[in-house]
Amino acid sequence: MDALPGSIAIRESQDLYSWILTSHVVSMCAFAGLVLMMDLRLLGIGNMRTPFSQVHRALFPWQIVFMTGSAITGLLLVYAEPLRFYSNFLFWIKVVLMLMASINALAFHRGTYLTIARWEAKPMPPFGARLAGAVGLTLWAGVVVAGRLIAYNWFTMP
Amino acid sequence: MTLLPYFEAMNDLPVSAAIRESLWVIAVINTMHLLFLVMFAGAVLLVDLRLLGRGAREQPLSDVARDAQPWLIAALIGLTLTGIPQFLSNALREYHSYLFWMKMAVLLVALTYTFTLRRYVTLADEARVGAATRRAAGLISIALWAAVVIQARLIGLFT
């Protein structure tokens, strides 16, 4: 992949690389920020004037939009420097954390979320929902931290 | 009259040099700055989407804005506390960076706008402020804050 013309073109164009990286940061902030706002409601510590189902319905489509933006720009960044990411331990940590966060979101949608009609009217969501919120929050924060620290090229492998 | 001597003095502070010379301190500060930025982006966008009529529509706008306010303020305090050491450790580089001054100028406009006009529109009675005004208020907010974030990211890449 490292030898593909497109990969070399992005890597060697400072403007193109910078704009892809900046777009990645902007869409990531929007995505993670909206996930945080939803998880705060799920935890019962923020946005309490709005029921969880409404927060979820309003924000979920936008989370998908910004996640798609982050994913496309993220894949382009990996495409531009595949060998750099392949040998960076923090990159693989980030990938694993993203997978775990996705599984957590899926498990919540297939589990506690199905019974929302029963807890919708109560201000505080049930334990399962709060747990999913706390796990999601921690995992996505870990993704952001690992992603930021990739830049320092620490813990690189041969 | 130039600000250069002040920037040089800040750049030469012992704390600035200490941050500059320790790789992990600046890494931790940069990472925390980004986490607070995520919180800030969420708190702003939650309300801006509602201003655009795309957020939690069943809920009064002022309720959504009041809920978001403490997270917005907390994130701003966190961004300031982590931003100051970032600035100090690179004061001289920032002085010569066109993007740094642009970011600060737009940041000043964005902050003023957020705590005056945007605050008025979000807390006003929805019957008194038209949908078009709300939509414009949301779009201006998104444009201003996106400009701040883009310029901030580019400082690190082009200086």
PDB file of C-alpha atoms in Angstrom:
ATOM      1  CA  MET A   1       0.000   0.000   0.000  1.00  0.00           C
ATOM      2  CA  ASP A   2       2.894   2.277   0.871  1.00  0.00           C
ATOM      3  CA  ALA A   3       4.057   2.115  -2.756  1.00  0.00           C
ATOM      4  CA  LEU A   4       0.700   3.054  -4.333  1.00  0.00           C
ATOM      5  CA  PRO A   5       0.760   6.359  -6.245  1.00  0.00           C
ATOM      6  CA  GLY A   6      -2.198   7.741  -4.239  1.00  0.00           C
ATOM      7  CA  SER A   7      -0.492   6.955  -0.956  1.00  0.00           C
ATOM      8  CA  ILE A   8       2.715   8.665  -2.061  1.00  0.00           C
ATOM      9  CA  ALA A   9       0.761  11.657  -3.402  1.00  0.00           C
ATOM     10  CA  ILE A  10      -0.955  12.359  -0.059  1.00  0.00           C
ATOM     11  CA  ARG A  11       2.215  11.719   1.933  1.00  0.00           C
ATOM     12  CA  GLU A  12       4.262  14.100  -0.160  1.00  0.00           C
ATOM     13  CA  SER A  13       1.711  16.895  -0.420  1.00  0.00           C
ATOM     14  CA  GLN A  14       1.897  18.917   2.773  1.00  0.00           C
ATOM     15  CA  ASP A  15      -1.345  20.751   1.937  1.00  0.00           C
ATOM     16  CA  LEU A  16      -3.368  17.637   1.168  1.00  0.00           C
ATOM     17  CA  TYR A  17      -2.097  15.751   4.211  1.00  0.00           C
ATOM     18  CA  SER A  18      -2.744  18.733   6.511  1.00  0.00           C
ATOM     19  CA  TRP A  19      -6.281  19.220   5.276  1.00  0.00           C
ATOM     20  CA  ILE A  20      -7.145  15.544   5.652  1.00  0.00           C
ATOM     21  CA  LEU A  21      -5.712  15.552   9.173  1.00  0.00           C
ATOM     22  CA  THR A  22      -7.594  18.761  10.055  1.00  0.00           C
ATOM     23  CA  SER A  23     -10.865  17.339   8.672  1.00  0.00           C
ATOM     24  CA  HIS A  24     -10.247  14.213  10.740  1.00  0.00           C
ATOM     25  CA  VAL A  25      -9.853  16.318  13.910  1.00  0.00           C
ATOM     26  CA  VAL A  26     -12.941  18.457  13.197  1.00  0.00           C
ATOM     27  CA  SER A  27     -15.270  15.526  12.427  1.00  0.00           C
ATOM     28  CA  MET A  28     -13.824  13.521  15.332  1.00  0.00           C
ATOM     29  CA  CYS A  29     -14.564  16.406  17.741  1.00  0.00           C
ATOM     30  CA  ALA A  30     -18.137  16.643  16.474  1.00  0.00           C
ATOM     31  CA  PHE A  31     -18.634  12.870  16.669  1.00  0.00           C
ATOM     32  CA  ALA A  32     -17.042  12.345  20.095  1.00  0.00           C
ATOM     33  CA  GLY A  33     -18.658  15.521  21.465  1.00  0.00           C
ATOM     34  CA  LEU A  34     -22.144  14.348  20.516  1.00  0.00           C
ATOM     35  CA  VAL A  35     -21.418  10.849  21.868  1.00  0.00           C
ATOM     36  CA  LEU A  36     -20.331  12.508  25.139  1.00  0.00           C
ATOM     37  CA  MET A  37     -23.547  14.574  25.302  1.00  0.00           C
ATOM     38  CA  MET A  38     -25.645  11.425  24.778  1.00  0.00           C
ATOM     39  CA  ASP A  39     -23.623   9.360  27.257  1.00  0.00           C
ATOM     40  CA  LEU A  40     -23.957  12.099  29.913  1.00  0.00           C
ATOM     41  CA  ARG A  41     -27.736  11.785  29.591  1.00  0.00           C
ATOM     42  CA  LEU A  42     -27.484   7.999  29.698  1.00  0.00           C
ATOM     43  CA  LEU A  43     -25.441   8.275  32.909  1.00  0.00           C
ATOM     44  CA  GLY A  44     -28.076  10.588  34.379  1.00  0.00           C
ATOM     45  CA  ILE A  45     -25.602  13.433  34.993  1.00  0.00           C
ATOM     46  CA  GLY A  46     -26.206  15.788  32.054  1.00  0.00           C
ATOM     47  CA  ASN A  47     -28.886  17.105  29.679  1.00  0.00           C
ATOM     48  CA  MET A  48     -31.482  15.963  32.207  1.00  0.00           C
ATOM     49  CA  ARG A  49     -34.268  18.250  30.949  1.00  0.00           C
ATOM     50  CA  THR A  50     -34.534  16.093  27.806  1.00  0.00           C
ATOM     51  CA  PRO A  51     -35.576  12.402  27.984  1.00  0.00           C
ATOM     52  CA  PHE A  52     -32.882   9.981  26.794  1.00  0.00           C
ATOM     53  CA  SER A  53     -34.928   8.745  23.819  1.00  0.00           C
ATOM     54  CA  GLN A  54     -35.132  12.304  22.455  1.00  0.00           C
ATOM     55  CA  VAL A  55     -31.423  12.976  22.953  1.00  0.00           C
ATOM     56  CA  HIS A  56     -30.734   9.672  21.219  1.00  0.00           C
ATOM     57  CA  ARG A  57     -33.110  10.280  18.313  1.00  0.00           C
ATOM     58  CA  ALA A  58     -31.787  13.806  17.748  1.00  0.00           C
ATOM     59  CA  LEU A  59     -28.082  13.010  17.978  1.00  0.00           C
ATOM     60  CA  PHE A  60     -27.722   9.489  16.565  1.00  0.00           C
ATOM     61  CA  PRO A  61     -27.982  10.491  12.855  1.00  0.00           C
ATOM     62  CA  TRP A  62     -25.352  13.206  13.382  1.00  0.00           C
ATOM     63  CA  GLN A  63     -23.070  10.814  15.191  1.00  0.00           C
ATOM     64  CA  ILE A  64     -23.274   8.541  12.116  1.00  0.00           C
ATOM     65  CA  VAL A  65     -22.546  11.492   9.785  1.00  0.00           C
ATOM     66  CA  PHE A  66     -19.475  12.615  11.738  1.00  0.00           C
ATOM     67  CA  MET A  67     -18.322   9.043  12.356  1.00  0.00           C
ATOM     68  CA  THR A  68     -18.406   8.483   8.588  1.00  0.00           C
ATOM     69  CA  GLY A  69     -16.382  11.676   8.083  1.00  0.00           C
ATOM     70  CA  SER A  70     -13.851  10.588  10.720  1.00  0.00           C
ATOM     71  CA  ALA A  71     -13.631   7.102   9.222  1.00  0.00           C
ATOM     72  CA  ILE A  72     -13.057   8.294   5.641  1.00  0.00           C
ATOM     73  CA  THR A  73     -10.389  10.836   6.643  1.00  0.00           C
ATOM     74  CA  GLY A  74      -8.855   8.338   9.082  1.00  0.00           C
ATOM     75  CA  LEU A  75      -8.596   5.666   6.375  1.00  0.00           C
ATOM     76  CA  LEU A  76      -6.969   8.223   4.049  1.00  0.00           C
ATOM     77  CA  LEU A  77      -4.392   9.023   6.747  1.00  0.00           C
ATOM     78  CA  VAL A  78      -3.572   5.327   7.149  1.00  0.00           C
ATOM     79  CA  TYR A  79      -3.493   4.966   3.361  1.00  0.00           C
ATOM     80  CA  ALA A  80      -0.947   7.798   3.164  1.00  0.00           C
ATOM     81  CA  GLU A  81       1.421   6.332   5.760  1.00  0.00           C
ATOM     82  CA  PRO A  82       0.573   2.634   6.189  1.00  0.00           C
ATOM     83  CA  LEU A  83       4.018   1.591   7.435  1.00  0.00           C
ATOM     84  CA  ARG A  84       4.126   4.343  10.055  1.00  0.00           C
ATOM     85  CA  PHE A  85       0.788   3.230  11.568  1.00  0.00           C
ATOM     86  CA  TYR A  86       1.491  -0.468  11.178  1.00  0.00           C
ATOM     87  CA  SER A  87       4.569  -0.165  13.399  1.00  0.00           C
ATOM     88  CA  ASN A  88       2.929   2.184  15.944  1.00  0.00           C
ATOM     89  CA  PHE A  89       1.676   0.319  19.015  1.00  0.00           C
ATOM     90  CA  LEU A  90      -0.742   3.138  19.953  1.00  0.00           C
ATOM     91  CA  PHE A  91      -2.431   2.847  16.552  1.00  0.00           C
ATOM     92  CA  TRP A  92      -3.339  -0.782  17.314  1.00  0.00           C
ATOM     93  CA  ILE A  93      -4.512   0.198  20.811  1.00  0.00           C
ATOM     94  CA  LYS A  94      -6.771   2.772  19.159  1.00  0.00           C
ATOM     95  CA  VAL A  95      -8.165   0.181  16.716  1.00  0.00           C
ATOM     96  CA  VAL A  96      -8.927  -2.268  19.554  1.00  0.00           C
ATOM     97  CA  LEU A  97     -10.587   0.493  21.654  1.00  0.00           C
ATOM     98  CA  MET A  98     -12.751   1.509  18.664  1.00  0.00           C
ATOM     99  CA  LEU A  99     -13.842  -2.102  18.173  1.00  0.00           C
ATOM    100  CA  MET A 100     -14.687  -2.404  21.881  1.00  0.00           C
ATOM    101  CA  ALA A 101     -16.646   0.886  21.807  1.00  0.00           C
ATOM    102  CA  SER A 102     -18.623  -0.348  18.778  1.00  0.00           C
ATOM    103  CA  ILE A 103     -19.421  -3.646  20.513  1.00  0.00           C
ATOM    104  CA  ASN A 104     -20.558  -1.691  23.597  1.00  0.00           C
ATOM    105  CA  ALA A 105     -22.870   0.487  21.480  1.00  0.00           C
ATOM    106  CA  LEU A 106     -24.253  -2.563  19.669  1.00  0.00           C
ATOM    107  CA  ALA A 107     -24.808  -4.455  22.942  1.00  0.00           C
ATOM    108  CA  PHE A 108     -26.699  -1.469  24.366  1.00  0.00           C
ATOM    109  CA  HIS A 109     -28.902  -1.218  21.266  1.00  0.00           C
ATOM    110  CA  ARG A 110     -29.665  -4.943  21.344  1.00  0.00           C
ATOM    111  CA  GLY A 111     -30.107  -5.030  25.127  1.00  0.00           C
ATOM    112  CA  THR A 112     -31.149  -2.310  27.555  1.00  0.00           C
ATOM    113  CA  TYR A 113     -32.341   0.023  24.794  1.00  0.00           C
ATOM    114  CA  LEU A 114     -35.091  -2.449  23.806  1.00  0.00           C
ATOM    115  CA  THR A 115     -36.775  -1.918  27.177  1.00  0.00           C
ATOM    116  CA  ILE A 116     -36.652   1.906  26.952  1.00  0.00           C
ATOM    117  CA  ALA A 117     -40.455   2.169  27.146  1.00  0.00           C
ATOM    118  CA  ARG A 118     -40.230   0.910  30.737  1.00  0.00           C
ATOM    119  CA  TRP A 119     -37.597   3.409  31.958  1.00  0.00           C
ATOM    120  CA  GLU A 120     -38.216   6.314  29.605  1.00  0.00           C
ATOM    121  CA  ALA A 121     -40.419   8.239  32.061  1.00  0.00           C
ATOM    122  CA  LYS A 122     -37.986   7.954  34.971  1.00  0.00           C
ATOM    123  CA  PRO A 123     -35.274  10.624  35.136  1.00  0.00           C
ATOM    124  CA  MET A 124     -32.538   8.090  35.995  1.00  0.00           C
ATOM    125  CA  PRO A 125     -31.876   5.302  33.473  1.00  0.00           C
ATOM    126  CA  PRO A 126     -31.449   1.730  34.823  1.00  0.00           C
ATOM    127  CA  PHE A 127     -28.075   0.299  35.808  1.00  0.00           C
ATOM    128  CA  GLY A 128     -27.487  -1.444  32.461  1.00  0.00           C
ATOM    129  CA  ALA A 129     -27.972   1.812  30.571  1.00  0.00           C
ATOM    130  CA  ARG A 130     -25.708   3.773  32.928  1.00  0.00           C
ATOM    131  CA  LEU A 131     -23.066   1.069  32.622  1.00  0.00           C
ATOM    132  CA  ALA A 132     -23.211   1.263  28.807  1.00  0.00           C
ATOM    133  CA  GLY A 133     -22.834   5.063  29.085  1.00  0.00           C
ATOM    134  CA  ALA A 134     -19.831   4.836  31.413  1.00  0.00           C
ATOM    135  CA  VAL A 135     -18.116   2.144  29.308  1.00  0.00           C
ATOM    136  CA  GLY A 136     -18.781   4.079  26.080  1.00  0.00           C
ATOM    137  CA  LEU A 137     -17.452   7.315  27.578  1.00  0.00           C
ATOM    138  CA  THR A 138     -14.267   5.645  28.830  1.00  0.00           C
ATOM    139  CA  LEU A 139     -13.601   3.766  25.584  1.00  0.00           C
ATOM    140  CA  TRP A 140     -14.123   6.791  23.301  1.00  0.00           C
ATOM    141  CA  ALA A 141     -11.945   8.947  25.565  1.00  0.00           C
ATOM    142  CA  GLY A 142      -9.303   6.213  25.233  1.00  0.00           C
ATOM    143  CA  VAL A 143      -9.660   6.331  21.444  1.00  0.00           C
ATOM    144  CA  VAL A 144      -9.101  10.118  21.438  1.00  0.00           C
ATOM    145  CA  VAL A 145      -6.095   9.851  23.790  1.00  0.00           C
ATOM    146  CA  ALA A 146      -4.484   7.010  21.802  1.00  0.00           C
ATOM    147  CA  GLY A 147      -5.184   8.841  18.536  1.00  0.00           C
ATOM    148  CA  ARG A 148      -3.565  12.036  19.795  1.00  0.00           C
ATOM    149  CA  LEU A 149      -0.522  10.225  21.145  1.00  0.00           C
ATOM    150  CA  ILE A 150       0.133   8.399  17.834  1.00  0.00           C
ATOM    151  CA  ALA A 151       1.625  11.716  16.681  1.00  0.00           C
ATOM    152  CA  TYR A 152       4.615  11.326  19.012  1.00  0.00           C
ATOM    153  CA  ASN A 153       5.710   8.038  17.435  1.00  0.00           C
ATOM    154  CA  TRP A 154       6.272   6.442  20.821  1.00  0.00           C
ATOM    155  CA  PHE A 155       6.231   2.661  21.302  1.00  0.00           C
ATOM    156  CA  THR A 156       7.096   1.896  17.724  1.00  0.00           C
ATOM    157  CA  MET A 157       7.838  -1.652  16.684  1.00  0.00           C
ATOM    158  CA  PRO A 158      10.312  -2.758  14.037  1.00  0.00           C
TER     159      PRO A 158
ATOM    160  CA  MET B   1       5.498  49.483  19.912  1.00  0.00           C
ATOM    161  CA  THR B   2       5.601  45.746  19.577  1.00  0.00           C
ATOM    162  CA  LEU B   3       4.576  42.867  21.804  1.00  0.00           C
ATOM    163  CA  LEU B   4       7.681  40.879  20.910  1.00  0.00           C
ATOM    164  CA  PRO B   5       9.622  41.577  24.180  1.00  0.00           C
ATOM    165  CA  TYR B   6       6.663  40.297  26.223  1.00  0.00           C
ATOM    166  CA  PHE B   7       6.440  37.142  24.121  1.00  0.00           C
ATOM    167  CA  GLU B   8      10.192  36.657  24.494  1.00  0.00           C
ATOM    168  CA  ALA B   9       9.889  37.048  28.264  1.00  0.00           C
ATOM    169  CA  MET B  10       7.060  34.482  28.393  1.00  0.00           C
ATOM    170  CA  ASN B  11       9.025  32.141  26.174  1.00  0.00           C
ATOM    171  CA  ASP B  12      12.012  32.424  28.567  1.00  0.00           C
ATOM    172  CA  LEU B  13      10.064  31.704  31.772  1.00  0.00           C
ATOM    173  CA  PRO B  14      11.436  28.682  33.642  1.00  0.00           C
ATOM    174  CA  VAL B  15       8.045  26.962  33.409  1.00  0.00           C
ATOM    175  CA  SER B  16       7.951  27.496  29.625  1.00  0.00           C
ATOM    176  CA  ALA B  17      11.384  25.958  29.208  1.00  0.00           C
ATOM    177  CA  ALA B  18      10.459  23.067  31.509  1.00  0.00           C
ATOM    178  CA  ILE B  19       7.353  22.239  29.450  1.00  0.00           C
ATOM    179  CA  ARG B  20       9.270  22.625  26.176  1.00  0.00           C
ATOM    180  CA  GLU B  21      12.021  20.291  27.273  1.00  0.00           C
ATOM    181  CA  SER B  22       9.814  17.524  28.685  1.00  0.00           C
ATOM    182  CA  LEU B  23       8.248  15.527  25.886  1.00  0.00           C
ATOM    183  CA  TRP B  24       5.612  13.813  28.007  1.00  0.00           C
ATOM    184  CA  VAL B  25       4.393  16.964  29.819  1.00  0.00           C
ATOM    185  CA  ILE B  26       3.463  18.658  26.565  1.00  0.00           C
ATOM    186  CA  ALA B  27       1.953  15.394  25.275  1.00  0.00           C
ATOM    187  CA  VAL B  28      -0.283  15.167  28.370  1.00  0.00           C
ATOM    188  CA  ILE B  29      -1.278  18.849  28.112  1.00  0.00           C
ATOM    189  CA  ASN B  30      -2.026  18.547  24.371  1.00  0.00           C
ATOM    190  CA  THR B  31      -4.138  15.430  24.956  1.00  0.00           C
ATOM    191  CA  MET B  32      -6.115  17.075  27.776  1.00  0.00           C
ATOM    192  CA  HIS B  33      -6.656  20.146  25.581  1.00  0.00           C
ATOM    193  CA  LEU B  34      -8.124  17.862  22.903  1.00  0.00           C
ATOM    194  CA  LEU B  35     -10.414  16.068  25.401  1.00  0.00           C
ATOM    195  CA  PHE B  36     -11.768  19.418  26.632  1.00  0.00           C
ATOM    196  CA  LEU B  37     -12.203  20.446  22.987  1.00  0.00           C
ATOM    197  CA  VAL B  38     -14.356  17.346  22.424  1.00  0.00           C
ATOM    198  CA  MET B  39     -16.516  18.308  25.418  1.00  0.00           C
ATOM    199  CA  PHE B  40     -16.755  21.882  24.164  1.00  0.00           C
ATOM    200  CA  ALA B  41     -17.681  20.776  20.625  1.00  0.00           C
ATOM    201  CA  GLY B  42     -20.424  18.524  22.024  1.00  0.00           C
ATOM    202  CA  ALA B  43     -21.909  21.234  24.235  1.00  0.00           C
ATOM    203  CA  VAL B  44     -21.901  23.784  21.389  1.00  0.00           C
ATOM    204  CA  LEU B  45     -23.123  21.448  18.649  1.00  0.00           C
ATOM    205  CA  LEU B  46     -25.946  20.017  20.768  1.00  0.00           C
ATOM    206  CA  VAL B  47     -27.487  23.496  20.981  1.00  0.00           C
ATOM    207  CA  ASP B  48     -26.521  24.568  17.438  1.00  0.00           C
ATOM    208  CA  LEU B  49     -28.276  21.513  15.963  1.00  0.00           C
ATOM    209  CA  ARG B  50     -31.354  22.451  17.973  1.00  0.00           C
ATOM    210  CA  LEU B  51     -31.063  26.031  16.638  1.00  0.00           C
ATOM    211  CA  LEU B  52     -31.001  24.589  13.116  1.00  0.00           C
ATOM    212  CA  GLY B  53     -34.173  22.668  13.943  1.00  0.00           C
ATOM    213  CA  ARG B  54     -32.315  19.350  13.694  1.00  0.00           C
ATOM    214  CA  GLY B  55     -31.811  18.571  17.381  1.00  0.00           C
ATOM    215  CA  ALA B  56     -34.204  17.537  20.165  1.00  0.00           C
ATOM    216  CA  ARG B  57     -37.193  19.371  18.679  1.00  0.00           C
ATOM    217  CA  GLU B  58     -39.742  18.253  21.269  1.00  0.00           C
ATOM    218  CA  GLN B  59     -37.812  20.084  23.977  1.00  0.00           C
ATOM    219  CA  PRO B  60     -37.827  23.881  24.505  1.00  0.00           C
ATOM    220  CA  LEU B  61     -34.625  25.410  23.105  1.00  0.00           C
ATOM    221  CA  SER B  62     -33.892  27.191  26.388  1.00  0.00           C
ATOM    222  CA  ASP B  63     -33.981  23.846  28.250  1.00  0.00           C
ATOM    223  CA  VAL B  64     -31.465  22.302  25.863  1.00  0.00           C
ATOM    224  CA  ALA B  65     -29.241  25.398  26.163  1.00  0.00           C
ATOM    225  CA  ARG B  66     -29.463  25.518  29.981  1.00  0.00           C
ATOM    226  CA  ASP B  67     -28.498  21.840  30.167  1.00  0.00           C
ATOM    227  CA  ALA B  68     -25.512  22.343  27.870  1.00  0.00           C
ATOM    228  CA  GLN B  69     -24.246  25.498  29.637  1.00  0.00           C
ATOM    229  CA  PRO B  70     -22.340  23.895  32.571  1.00  0.00           C
ATOM    230  CA  TRP B  71     -20.478  21.538  30.188  1.00  0.00           C
ATOM    231  CA  LEU B  72     -19.662  24.451  27.899  1.00  0.00           C
ATOM    232  CA  ILE B  73     -18.264  26.502  30.802  1.00  0.00           C
ATOM    233  CA  ALA B  74     -16.353  23.534  32.269  1.00  0.00           C
ATOM    234  CA  ALA B  75     -14.834  22.758  28.863  1.00  0.00           C
ATOM    235  CA  LEU B  76     -13.857  26.421  28.348  1.00  0.00           C
ATOM    236  CA  ILE B  77     -12.110  26.509  31.737  1.00  0.00           C
ATOM    237  CA  GLY B  78     -10.294  23.259  30.877  1.00  0.00           C
ATOM    238  CA  LEU B  79      -9.309  24.578  27.433  1.00  0.00           C
ATOM    239  CA  THR B  80      -7.963  27.789  28.980  1.00  0.00           C
ATOM    240  CA  LEU B  81      -6.009  26.005  31.723  1.00  0.00           C
ATOM    241  CA  THR B  82      -4.387  23.632  29.213  1.00  0.00           C
ATOM    242  CA  GLY B  83      -4.060  26.272  26.487  1.00  0.00           C
ATOM    243  CA  ILE B  84      -2.005  28.695  28.607  1.00  0.00           C
ATOM    244  CA  PRO B  85       0.906  26.279  29.210  1.00  0.00           C
ATOM    245  CA  GLN B  86       0.763  25.267  25.516  1.00  0.00           C
ATOM    246  CA  PHE B  87       1.091  28.929  24.609  1.00  0.00           C
ATOM    247  CA  LEU B  88       3.822  29.718  27.177  1.00  0.00           C
ATOM    248  CA  SER B  89       6.036  26.870  26.018  1.00  0.00           C
ATOM    249  CA  ASN B  90       5.821  28.135  22.444  1.00  0.00           C
ATOM    250  CA  ALA B  91       5.303  31.883  22.951  1.00  0.00           C
ATOM    251  CA  LEU B  92       7.956  32.934  20.463  1.00  0.00           C
ATOM    252  CA  ARG B  93       6.782  30.502  17.791  1.00  0.00           C
ATOM    253  CA  GLU B  94       3.190  31.696  18.286  1.00  0.00           C
ATOM    254  CA  TYR B  95       4.243  35.356  18.038  1.00  0.00           C
ATOM    255  CA  HIS B  96       5.555  34.726  14.542  1.00  0.00           C
ATOM    256  CA  SER B  97       2.628  32.532  13.528  1.00  0.00           C
ATOM    257  CA  TYR B  98      -0.012  34.232  11.413  1.00  0.00           C
ATOM    258  CA  LEU B  99      -2.389  31.353  12.215  1.00  0.00           C
ATOM    259  CA  PHE B 100      -2.006  31.933  15.977  1.00  0.00           C
ATOM    260  CA  TRP B 101      -3.128  35.566  15.706  1.00  0.00           C
ATOM    261  CA  MET B 102      -5.964  34.564  13.376  1.00  0.00           C
ATOM    262  CA  LYS B 103      -7.098  31.910  15.838  1.00  0.00           C
ATOM    263  CA  MET B 104      -7.037  34.376  18.734  1.00  0.00           C
ATOM    264  CA  ALA B 105      -8.967  36.986  16.727  1.00  0.00           C
ATOM    265  CA  VAL B 106     -11.668  34.534  15.657  1.00  0.00           C
ATOM    266  CA  LEU B 107     -11.723  33.031  19.172  1.00  0.00           C
ATOM    267  CA  LEU B 108     -12.447  36.478  20.626  1.00  0.00           C
ATOM    268  CA  VAL B 109     -15.299  36.983  18.151  1.00  0.00           C
ATOM    269  CA  ALA B 110     -16.662  33.468  18.773  1.00  0.00           C
ATOM    270  CA  LEU B 111     -16.583  33.883  22.566  1.00  0.00           C
ATOM    271  CA  THR B 112     -18.241  37.293  22.437  1.00  0.00           C
ATOM    272  CA  TYR B 113     -20.870  35.981  20.049  1.00  0.00           C
ATOM    273  CA  THR B 114     -21.563  32.864  22.152  1.00  0.00           C
ATOM    274  CA  PHE B 115     -22.097  34.801  25.379  1.00  0.00           C
ATOM    275  CA  THR B 116     -24.139  37.660  23.898  1.00  0.00           C
ATOM    276  CA  LEU B 117     -26.182  37.121  20.717  1.00  0.00           C
ATOM    277  CA  ARG B 118     -26.261  33.318  20.777  1.00  0.00           C
ATOM    278  CA  ARG B 119     -27.106  33.321  24.468  1.00  0.00           C
ATOM    279  CA  TYR B 120     -29.936  35.786  23.844  1.00  0.00           C
ATOM    280  CA  VAL B 121     -31.389  33.692  20.987  1.00  0.00           C
ATOM    281  CA  THR B 122     -31.149  30.375  22.879  1.00  0.00           C
ATOM    282  CA  LEU B 123     -32.727  31.687  26.090  1.00  0.00           C
ATOM    283  CA  ALA B 124     -35.375  33.917  24.484  1.00  0.00           C
ATOM    284  CA  ASP B 125     -39.001  32.903  24.237  1.00  0.00           C
ATOM    285  CA  GLU B 126     -39.223  30.814  21.053  1.00  0.00           C
ATOM    286  CA  ALA B 127     -42.371  32.619  19.978  1.00  0.00           C
ATOM    287  CA  ARG B 128     -40.457  35.914  19.867  1.00  0.00           C
ATOM    288  CA  VAL B 129     -37.463  34.758  17.807  1.00  0.00           C
ATOM    289  CA  GLY B 130     -38.180  33.517  14.286  1.00  0.00           C
ATOM    290  CA  ALA B 131     -37.002  30.160  12.951  1.00  0.00           C
ATOM    291  CA  ALA B 132     -34.804  31.916  10.366  1.00  0.00           C
ATOM    292  CA  THR B 133     -33.037  33.906  13.100  1.00  0.00           C
ATOM    293  CA  ARG B 134     -32.437  30.742  15.097  1.00  0.00           C
ATOM    294  CA  ARG B 135     -31.071  28.950  12.051  1.00  0.00           C
ATOM    295  CA  ALA B 136     -28.730  31.851  11.282  1.00  0.00           C
ATOM    296  CA  ALA B 137     -27.581  31.920  14.923  1.00  0.00           C
ATOM    297  CA  GLY B 138     -26.743  28.211  14.767  1.00  0.00           C
ATOM    298  CA  LEU B 139     -24.911  28.447  11.447  1.00  0.00           C
ATOM    299  CA  ILE B 140     -22.815  31.428  12.627  1.00  0.00           C
ATOM    300  CA  SER B 141     -21.870  29.540  15.780  1.00  0.00           C
ATOM    301  CA  ILE B 142     -20.818  26.421  13.841  1.00  0.00           C
ATOM    302  CA  ALA B 143     -18.829  28.503  11.327  1.00  0.00           C
ATOM    303  CA  LEU B 144     -16.999  30.524  14.000  1.00  0.00           C
ATOM    304  CA  TRP B 145     -16.035  27.558  16.179  1.00  0.00           C
ATOM    305  CA  ALA B 146     -15.065  25.400  13.188  1.00  0.00           C
ATOM    306  CA  ALA B 147     -12.764  28.228  12.072  1.00  0.00           C
ATOM    307  CA  VAL B 148     -11.155  28.337  15.538  1.00  0.00           C
ATOM    308  CA  VAL B 149     -10.536  24.560  15.563  1.00  0.00           C
ATOM    309  CA  ILE B 150      -9.224  24.461  11.975  1.00  0.00           C
ATOM    310  CA  GLN B 151      -6.772  27.303  12.608  1.00  0.00           C
ATOM    311  CA  ALA B 152      -5.686  25.745  15.891  1.00  0.00           C
ATOM    312  CA  ARG B 153      -4.887  22.457  14.160  1.00  0.00           C
ATOM    313  CA  LEU B 154      -3.038  24.238  11.348  1.00  0.00           C
ATOM    314  CA  ILE B 155      -0.799  26.173  13.811  1.00  0.00           C
ATOM    315  CA  GLY B 156       0.818  22.879  14.710  1.00  0.00           C
ATOM    316  CA  LEU B 157       1.247  21.872  11.064  1.00  0.00           C
ATOM    317  CA  PHE B 158       2.408  25.083   9.392  1.00  0.00           C
ATOM    318  CA  THR B 159       4.679  26.775  11.921  1.00  0.00           C
TER     319      THR B 159
END
